[in-house]
CSV table of C-alpha atoms in Angstrom, one decimal:
chain,number,residue,atom,x,y,z
A,79,MET,CA,-8.6,-27.2,59.1
A,80,ALA,CA,-10.9,-27.4,62.2
A,81,ASP,CA,-13.8,-25.7,60.3
A,82,TYR,CA,-13.9,-28.9,57.7
A,83,ILE,CA,-17.1,-30.4,58.0
A,84,LEU,CA,-17.0,-34.2,56.8
A,85,SER,CA,-20.3,-36.0,56.0
A,86,ASP,CA,-20.7,-39.5,57.5
A,87,GLU,CA,-20.2,-40.8,53.9
A,88,LEU,CA,-16.9,-39.1,53.4
A,89,LYS,CA,-15.7,-40.2,56.7
A,90,GLU,CA,-16.5,-43.8,55.8
A,91,ALA,CA,-14.8,-43.3,52.4
A,92,VAL,CA,-11.4,-42.0,54.3
A,93,LEU,CA,-11.6,-45.0,56.5
A,94,VAL,CA,-12.1,-47.7,53.6
A,95,ALA,CA,-9.0,-46.2,51.9
A,96,GLU,CA,-7.0,-46.5,55.0
A,97,ILE,CA,-8.0,-50.1,55.6
A,98,THR,CA,-7.5,-51.1,52.0
A,99,GLN,CA,-4.4,-49.1,51.6
A,100,ARG,CA,-5.8,-47.9,48.4
A,101,PRO,CA,-5.7,-44.3,46.9
A,102,LEU,CA,-9.0,-42.3,47.5
A,103,LEU,CA,-10.4,-40.8,44.3
A,104,LEU,CA,-12.8,-38.2,45.3
A,105,LYS,CA,-15.3,-36.5,42.4
A,106,GLY,CA,-17.8,-33.8,42.7
A,107,GLU,CA,-18.3,-30.4,41.3
A,108,PRO,CA,-15.8,-27.6,42.2
A,109,GLY,CA,-16.2,-26.0,45.6
A,110,THR,CA,-17.3,-29.0,47.3
A,111,GLY,CA,-14.2,-29.5,49.3
A,112,LYS,CA,-12.1,-32.3,47.6
A,113,THR,CA,-8.7,-30.7,47.7
A,114,LEU,CA,-9.2,-29.6,51.4
A,115,LEU,CA,-10.2,-32.9,52.7
A,116,ALA,CA,-6.5,-34.0,52.1
A,117,THR,CA,-5.2,-31.1,54.3
A,118,HIS,CA,-7.9,-31.8,56.9
A,119,VAL,CA,-7.1,-35.3,57.3
A,120,ALA,CA,-3.3,-34.5,57.4
A,121,GLU,CA,-3.8,-32.1,60.1
A,122,SER,CA,-6.3,-34.0,62.3
A,123,LYS,CA,-4.1,-36.9,62.3
A,124,LYS,CA,-1.1,-34.8,62.7
A,125,LEU,CA,0.7,-36.3,59.4
A,126,PRO,CA,3.3,-34.8,57.0
A,127,PHE,CA,1.3,-33.4,53.9
A,128,TYR,CA,2.6,-33.5,50.3
A,129,ARG,CA,0.5,-31.8,47.6
A,130,TRP,CA,1.1,-32.3,43.8
A,131,HIS,CA,-1.1,-29.8,41.7
A,132,ILE,CA,-1.6,-31.4,38.2
A,133,LYS,CA,-1.5,-29.3,35.1
A,134,SER,CA,-2.1,-30.2,31.3
A,135,THR,CA,1.5,-30.3,31.0
A,136,SER,CA,2.4,-32.5,34.2
A,137,LEU,CA,4.2,-35.9,33.5
A,138,ALA,CA,3.8,-38.9,36.2
A,139,LYS,CA,7.5,-39.1,36.4
A,140,GLU,CA,7.4,-35.4,38.1
A,141,GLY,CA,5.6,-36.8,41.0
A,142,LEU,CA,8.6,-39.2,41.7
A,143,TYR,CA,11.6,-37.1,41.1
A,144,PHE,CA,13.4,-34.6,38.9
A,145,TYR,CA,16.7,-34.6,37.5
A,146,ASP,CA,18.1,-31.1,36.9
A,147,ALA,CA,20.5,-31.5,34.0
A,148,VAL,CA,20.2,-28.2,33.2
A,149,SER,CA,21.7,-26.8,36.4
A,150,ARG,CA,24.3,-29.6,36.6
A,151,LEU,CA,25.5,-28.6,33.1
A,152,ASN,CA,25.6,-25.0,34.3
A,153,ASP,CA,27.5,-25.8,37.4
A,154,SER,CA,30.3,-27.7,35.2
A,155,ARG,CA,31.3,-24.4,33.6
A,156,PHE,CA,32.8,-23.3,37.1
A,157,SER,CA,36.2,-24.4,38.3
A,158,ASP,CA,36.3,-23.9,42.0
A,159,GLU,CA,36.7,-27.4,43.8
A,160,ASP,CA,33.4,-27.1,45.8
A,161,THR,CA,31.4,-26.9,42.5
A,162,LYS,CA,33.4,-29.6,40.7
A,163,LEU,CA,32.7,-32.0,43.8
A,164,ARG,CA,28.9,-31.2,43.3
A,165,VAL,CA,28.6,-31.8,39.8
A,166,ARG,CA,30.3,-35.3,40.3
A,167,GLU,CA,27.5,-36.5,42.4
A,168,VAL,CA,24.5,-36.7,40.2
A,169,LYS,CA,22.4,-37.0,43.3
A,170,ASN,CA,22.8,-33.3,44.3
A,171,TYR,CA,20.6,-32.7,41.0
A,172,ILE,CA,17.8,-35.1,41.9
A,173,GLN,CA,14.8,-33.3,43.4
A,174,LEU,CA,12.1,-35.5,44.8
A,175,GLY,CA,8.6,-34.9,43.8
A,176,ALA,CA,5.3,-35.1,46.2
A,177,LEU,CA,5.1,-39.0,45.9
A,178,GLY,CA,8.9,-39.3,46.2
A,179,GLU,CA,8.9,-37.3,49.3
A,180,ALA,CA,6.1,-39.4,50.8
A,181,PHE,CA,7.8,-42.8,49.8
A,182,SER,CA,11.2,-41.6,51.4
A,183,PHE,CA,9.5,-40.3,54.6
A,184,PRO,CA,9.9,-43.1,57.3
A,185,LYS,CA,6.5,-43.0,58.6
A,186,ARG,CA,2.9,-42.4,57.5
A,187,SER,CA,2.0,-39.2,55.6
A,188,VAL,CA,-0.8,-37.8,53.2
A,189,VAL,CA,-0.5,-37.2,49.6
A,190,LEU,CA,-2.7,-35.1,47.4
A,191,ILE,CA,-2.6,-35.5,43.9
A,192,ASP,CA,-4.9,-32.7,42.9
A,193,GLU,CA,-6.9,-32.3,39.7
A,194,ILE,CA,-5.7,-35.6,37.9
A,195,ASP,CA,-8.1,-35.1,35.0
A,196,LYS,CA,-6.2,-32.1,33.8
A,197,ALA,CA,-3.3,-33.9,32.8
A,198,ASP,CA,-3.1,-36.0,29.6
A,199,ILE,CA,-5.3,-39.3,29.3
A,200,GLU,CA,-2.3,-41.5,30.0
A,201,PHE,CA,-1.0,-39.7,32.9
A,202,PRO,CA,-3.0,-42.0,35.4
A,203,ASN,CA,-1.9,-45.3,33.7
A,204,ASP,CA,1.7,-44.1,33.9
A,205,LEU,CA,1.5,-44.3,37.9
A,206,LEU,CA,-0.2,-47.6,38.2
A,207,LEU,CA,2.8,-49.5,39.2
A,208,GLU,CA,4.3,-46.9,41.6
A,209,LEU,CA,0.7,-46.3,43.4
A,210,ASP,CA,0.4,-50.3,43.6
A,211,LYS,CA,3.8,-51.0,44.9
A,212,MET,CA,4.7,-47.7,46.6
A,213,GLU,CA,8.2,-47.8,44.9
A,214,PHE,CA,10.2,-46.4,42.1
A,215,PHE,CA,13.8,-46.7,40.6
A,216,ILE,CA,16.0,-43.6,39.7
A,217,PRO,CA,18.2,-44.7,37.0
A,218,GLU,CA,20.3,-41.6,37.2
A,219,THR,CA,21.4,-42.7,40.8
A,220,LYS,CA,20.6,-46.4,40.7
A,221,GLU,CA,18.6,-45.7,43.8
A,222,HIS,CA,15.4,-47.8,44.5
A,223,ILE,CA,12.8,-45.8,46.7
A,224,ILE,CA,10.4,-48.1,48.7
A,225,ALA,CA,8.0,-46.7,51.1
A,226,LYS,CA,8.3,-47.9,54.6
A,227,GLU,CA,4.8,-47.1,55.5
A,228,ARG,CA,2.2,-46.7,52.5
A,229,PRO,CA,1.0,-43.0,52.6
A,230,LEU,CA,-2.8,-42.0,52.4
A,231,VAL,CA,-3.2,-41.0,48.7
A,232,ILE,CA,-6.3,-38.7,48.1
A,233,ILE,CA,-6.9,-37.8,44.3
A,234,THR,CA,-9.2,-35.4,43.1
A,235,SER,CA,-11.0,-34.8,39.8
A,236,ASN,CA,-13.3,-32.4,38.4
A,237,ASN,CA,-14.5,-34.9,35.7
A,238,GLU,CA,-13.0,-33.0,32.6
A,239,LYS,CA,-11.6,-36.4,31.4
A,240,GLU,CA,-12.7,-39.8,32.0
A,241,LEU,CA,-10.2,-41.8,33.8
A,242,PRO,CA,-8.9,-45.3,32.6
A,243,ASP,CA,-10.6,-48.3,34.0
A,244,ALA,CA,-7.5,-49.9,35.1
A,245,PHE,CA,-6.8,-46.8,37.3
A,246,LEU,CA,-10.3,-46.7,38.7
A,247,ARG,CA,-10.3,-50.4,39.8
A,248,ARG,CA,-7.1,-49.4,42.0
A,249,CYS,CA,-8.9,-46.9,43.7
A,250,ILE,CA,-11.7,-46.3,46.5
A,251,PHE,CA,-14.1,-43.9,45.0
A,252,HIS,CA,-16.3,-41.5,46.6
A,253,TYR,CA,-18.3,-38.6,44.9
A,254,ILE,CA,-19.1,-35.7,47.2
A,255,GLU,CA,-22.6,-34.5,46.9
A,256,PHE,CA,-23.3,-30.9,47.1
A,257,PRO,CA,-24.1,-30.1,50.9
A,258,ASN,CA,-27.6,-30.1,51.6
A,259,ARG,CA,-29.2,-27.0,53.5
A,260,GLU,CA,-28.3,-28.7,57.1
A,261,ILE,CA,-24.9,-29.5,56.2
A,262,MET,CA,-24.3,-26.1,54.7
A,263,LYS,CA,-25.5,-24.3,58.0
A,264,GLU,CA,-22.9,-26.2,59.9
A,265,ILE,CA,-20.2,-25.3,57.2
A,266,VAL,CA,-21.2,-21.6,57.4
A,267,HIS,CA,-21.5,-21.5,61.2
A,268,SER,CA,-17.9,-23.0,61.3
A,269,HIS,CA,-16.7,-19.8,59.4
A,270,PHE,CA,-18.9,-17.2,60.9
A,271,PRO,CA,-19.8,-18.4,64.6
A,272,LYS,CA,-21.7,-15.4,65.4
A,273,ILE,CA,-24.0,-15.0,62.4
A,274,GLU,CA,-27.7,-14.4,63.0
A,275,THR,CA,-30.1,-17.2,62.4
A,276,GLU,CA,-32.5,-14.9,60.4
A,277,PHE,CA,-29.8,-13.5,58.1
A,278,LEU,CA,-28.4,-16.9,57.5
A,279,GLU,CA,-31.7,-18.5,56.4
A,280,LYS,CA,-32.4,-15.7,54.0
A,281,ALA,CA,-29.0,-16.1,52.5
A,282,LEU,CA,-29.2,-19.8,52.2
A,283,ALA,CA,-32.7,-19.3,50.7
A,284,MET,CA,-31.1,-17.1,48.0
A,285,PHE,CA,-28.2,-19.1,47.5
A,286,TYR,CA,-30.1,-22.3,46.8
A,287,SER,CA,-32.7,-20.6,44.7
A,288,VAL,CA,-29.8,-19.5,42.4
A,289,ARG,CA,-28.3,-23.0,42.3
A,290,ARG,CA,-32.0,-24.5,41.0
A,291,ILE,CA,-31.7,-22.3,37.9
A,292,GLU,CA,-31.3,-25.0,35.5
A,293,SER,CA,-29.6,-22.5,32.6
A,294,LEU,CA,-26.7,-21.6,34.7
A,295,ARG,CA,-23.4,-22.2,33.0
A,296,LYS,CA,-21.7,-22.6,36.7
A,297,LYS,CA,-23.7,-22.9,39.6
A,298,PRO,CA,-21.9,-21.0,42.7
A,299,SER,CA,-20.2,-23.3,45.3
A,300,THR,CA,-19.7,-23.5,49.0
A,301,SER,CA,-16.6,-21.4,48.4
A,302,GLU,CA,-18.6,-18.6,46.7
A,303,LEU,CA,-21.2,-18.7,49.2
A,304,LEU,CA,-18.8,-18.0,52.2
A,305,ASP,CA,-17.1,-15.1,50.1
A,306,TRP,CA,-20.8,-13.9,49.3
A,307,ILE,CA,-21.9,-13.9,53.2
A,308,GLN,CA,-18.4,-12.3,54.1
A,309,VAL,CA,-19.1,-9.4,52.0
A,310,LEU,CA,-22.8,-9.0,53.1
A,311,LEU,CA,-21.6,-9.0,56.8
A,312,HIS,CA,-18.9,-6.5,56.1
A,313,SER,CA,-21.2,-4.2,54.2
A,314,GLY,CA,-24.1,-4.8,56.7
A,315,GLU,CA,-26.2,-5.3,53.5
A,316,LYS,CA,-29.9,-6.4,54.5
A,317,LEU,CA,-31.5,-9.4,52.5
A,318,GLU,CA,-35.0,-8.9,51.2
A,319,SER,CA,-36.8,-11.2,49.4
A,320,ASN,CA,-37.8,-10.5,45.7
A,321,THR,CA,-35.0,-8.2,45.0
A,322,THR,CA,-31.8,-8.4,43.2
A,323,ILE,CA,-29.1,-10.2,44.8
A,324,PRO,CA,-26.8,-8.0,46.2
A,325,PHE,CA,-22.8,-8.4,45.3
A,326,ALA,CA,-24.0,-10.8,42.6
A,327,GLY,CA,-20.6,-10.9,41.1
A,328,THR,CA,-19.2,-13.0,44.2
A,329,LEU,CA,-21.7,-15.9,43.0
A,330,PHE,CA,-21.9,-15.4,39.2
A,331,LYS,CA,-18.9,-16.1,37.4
A,332,SER,CA,-19.8,-15.6,33.8
A,333,GLU,CA,-21.6,-12.7,31.7
A,334,ASP,CA,-24.2,-15.2,30.5
A,335,ASP,CA,-25.0,-16.4,34.4
A,336,TYR,CA,-25.2,-12.7,35.4
A,337,ARG,CA,-27.9,-11.9,32.9
A,338,VAL,CA,-29.7,-14.9,33.7
A,339,HIS,CA,-29.8,-13.7,37.5
A,340,LEU,CA,-30.9,-10.1,36.3
A,341,ASN,CA,-33.8,-11.6,34.3
């Protein structure tokens, strides 16, 4: 992630999380680079990276370990000696999750807990002890997993649900503001080093004018800007002021927003 641009404020937030050894909770509108930060930090510091993408059905335990009882039951139907030996050892059916892998790794690592707000409201509270102590117990094998070095835990949220106060108290918080025009130029240049200055200025003028439309349901994000510029450059499209935005479907993601643009 050499093309990831960190603001001074974001660098400071990462540093504070490292010093305090507390999870870094990132909020901000979609497309501001919350998820990519964890990958960038891991790559720049040459640390192992473990990602846990949260779904609405996710359980806190899944990030620690999973006991595959179904596979064990299925294997127990076979009579060969190797399979019998495998079935006797329950640890053969224990799979570590992202946090479990990071705790088990003997050195420092980076863990991403992505979109924590998608899970049930009690999900964050179910992780309080493990994130505090950086350890957990596997009752099936009587193993106690304790992190030798605390991983840097980065947690993202799109604010779909409010997170519990007890959880927030244990985190370092940072809100990623949408990039201003100067930072956005750096971001675009990192992806398209040979882009012409005049073309970039026109593209950004159109893009930020779209984002200023108050009635939009979803404002286009950085990733959508980069996609749009890629299409424009590939097609050779010339940007002119006071005209319909070309390839508008790259920026607008709903019928209502598309109609607002046409009007």
